[in-house]
PDB file of C-alpha atoms in Angstrom:
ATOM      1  CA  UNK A   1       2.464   6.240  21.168  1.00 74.00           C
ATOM      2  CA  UNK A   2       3.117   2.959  22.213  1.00 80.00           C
ATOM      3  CA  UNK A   3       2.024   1.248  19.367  1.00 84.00           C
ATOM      4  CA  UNK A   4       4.754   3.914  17.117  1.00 80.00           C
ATOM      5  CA  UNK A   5       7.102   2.389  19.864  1.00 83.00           C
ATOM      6  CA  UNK A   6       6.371  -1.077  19.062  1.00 88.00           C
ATOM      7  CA  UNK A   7       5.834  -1.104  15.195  1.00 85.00           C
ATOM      8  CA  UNK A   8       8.905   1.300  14.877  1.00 81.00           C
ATOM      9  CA  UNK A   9      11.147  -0.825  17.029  1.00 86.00           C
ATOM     10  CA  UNK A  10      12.223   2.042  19.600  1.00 85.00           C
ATOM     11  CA  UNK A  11      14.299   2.966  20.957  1.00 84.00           C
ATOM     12  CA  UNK A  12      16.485   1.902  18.077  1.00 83.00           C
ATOM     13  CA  UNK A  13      20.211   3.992  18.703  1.00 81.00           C
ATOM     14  CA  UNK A  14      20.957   3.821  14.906  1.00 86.00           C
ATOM     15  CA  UNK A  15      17.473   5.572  14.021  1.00 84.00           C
ATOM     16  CA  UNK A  16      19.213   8.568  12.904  1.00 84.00           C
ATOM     17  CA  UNK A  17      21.975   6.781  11.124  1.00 88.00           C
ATOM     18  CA  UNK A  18      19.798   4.889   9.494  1.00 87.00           C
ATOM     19  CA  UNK A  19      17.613   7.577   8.310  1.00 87.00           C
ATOM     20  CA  UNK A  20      20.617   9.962   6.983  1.00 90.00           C
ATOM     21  CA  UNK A  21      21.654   7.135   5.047  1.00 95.00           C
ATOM     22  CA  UNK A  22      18.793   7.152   3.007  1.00 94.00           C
ATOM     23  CA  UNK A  23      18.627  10.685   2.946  1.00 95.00           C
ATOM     24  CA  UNK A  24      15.231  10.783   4.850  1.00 91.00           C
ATOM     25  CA  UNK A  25      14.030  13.047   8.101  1.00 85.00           C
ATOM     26  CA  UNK A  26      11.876  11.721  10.534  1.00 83.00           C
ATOM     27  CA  UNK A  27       9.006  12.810  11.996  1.00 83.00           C
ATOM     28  CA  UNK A  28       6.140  11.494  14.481  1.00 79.00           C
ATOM     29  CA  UNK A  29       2.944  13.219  15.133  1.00 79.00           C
ATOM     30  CA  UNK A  30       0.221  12.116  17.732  1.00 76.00           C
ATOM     31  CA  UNK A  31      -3.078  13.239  17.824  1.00 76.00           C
ATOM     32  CA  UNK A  32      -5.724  12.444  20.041  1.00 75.00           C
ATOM     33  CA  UNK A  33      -9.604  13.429  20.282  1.00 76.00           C
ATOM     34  CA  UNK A  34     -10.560  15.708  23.325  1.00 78.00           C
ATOM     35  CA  UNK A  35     -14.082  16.797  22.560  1.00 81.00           C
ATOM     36  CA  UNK A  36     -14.892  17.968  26.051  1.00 84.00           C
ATOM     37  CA  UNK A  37     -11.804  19.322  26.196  1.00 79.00           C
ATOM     38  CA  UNK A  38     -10.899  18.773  29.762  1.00 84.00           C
ATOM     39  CA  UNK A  39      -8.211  16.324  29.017  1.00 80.00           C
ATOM     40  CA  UNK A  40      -4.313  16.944  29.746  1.00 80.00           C
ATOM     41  CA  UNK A  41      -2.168  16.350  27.340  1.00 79.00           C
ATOM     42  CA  UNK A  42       0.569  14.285  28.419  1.00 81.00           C
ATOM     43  CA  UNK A  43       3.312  12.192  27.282  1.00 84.00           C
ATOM     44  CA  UNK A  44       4.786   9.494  29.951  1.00 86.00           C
ATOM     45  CA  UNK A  45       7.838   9.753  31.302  1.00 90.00           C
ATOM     46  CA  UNK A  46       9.361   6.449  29.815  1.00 88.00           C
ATOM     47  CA  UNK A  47       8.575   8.051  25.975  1.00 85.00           C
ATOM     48  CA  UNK A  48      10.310  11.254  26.788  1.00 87.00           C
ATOM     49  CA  UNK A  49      13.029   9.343  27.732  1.00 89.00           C
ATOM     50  CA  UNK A  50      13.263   7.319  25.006  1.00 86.00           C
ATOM     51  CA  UNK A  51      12.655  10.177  22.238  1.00 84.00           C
ATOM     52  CA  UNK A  52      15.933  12.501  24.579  1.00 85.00           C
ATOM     53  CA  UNK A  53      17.880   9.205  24.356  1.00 83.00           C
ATOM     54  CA  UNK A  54      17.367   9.078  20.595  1.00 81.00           C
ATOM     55  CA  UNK A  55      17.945  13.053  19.826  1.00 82.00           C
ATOM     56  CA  UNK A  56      14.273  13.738  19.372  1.00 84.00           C
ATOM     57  CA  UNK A  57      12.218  16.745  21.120  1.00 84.00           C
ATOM     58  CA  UNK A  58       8.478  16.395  22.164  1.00 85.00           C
ATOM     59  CA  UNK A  59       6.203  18.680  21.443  1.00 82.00           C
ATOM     60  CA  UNK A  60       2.814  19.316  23.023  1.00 81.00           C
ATOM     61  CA  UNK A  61       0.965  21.503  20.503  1.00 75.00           C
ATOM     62  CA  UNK A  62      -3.170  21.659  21.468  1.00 67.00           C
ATOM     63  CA  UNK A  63      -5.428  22.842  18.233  1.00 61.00           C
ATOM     64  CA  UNK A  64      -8.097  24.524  20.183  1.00 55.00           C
TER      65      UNK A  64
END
């Protein structure tokens, strides 16, 4: 997530302006391997923040 943070340039305020404008919807999904599966999912604090800030949800959706 922190490289979609850095490539995208978030937290960018006019994201959804900017998007509307060229009649485009965002949408970011993670995904991450967890073949023992004994790993939490878990998205830090900071990113919530940021995606709240920006109008965006997050999602935690396992495929077991």
């Amino acid at each position: 997530m922190k490289y979609l943070v850095d490539r995208l340039g978030l937290p960018r305020a006019n994201l959804r302006e900017v998007a509307a404008a060229q009649g485009a919807k965002v949408a970011l999904w993670c995904y991450w391997m967890n073949e023992s599966g004994d790993r939490v999912p878990d998205v830090p604090d900071d990113i919530r923040a940021m995606m709240e800030a920006m109008g965006g949800t997050v999602e935690i959706d396992e495929y077991r």
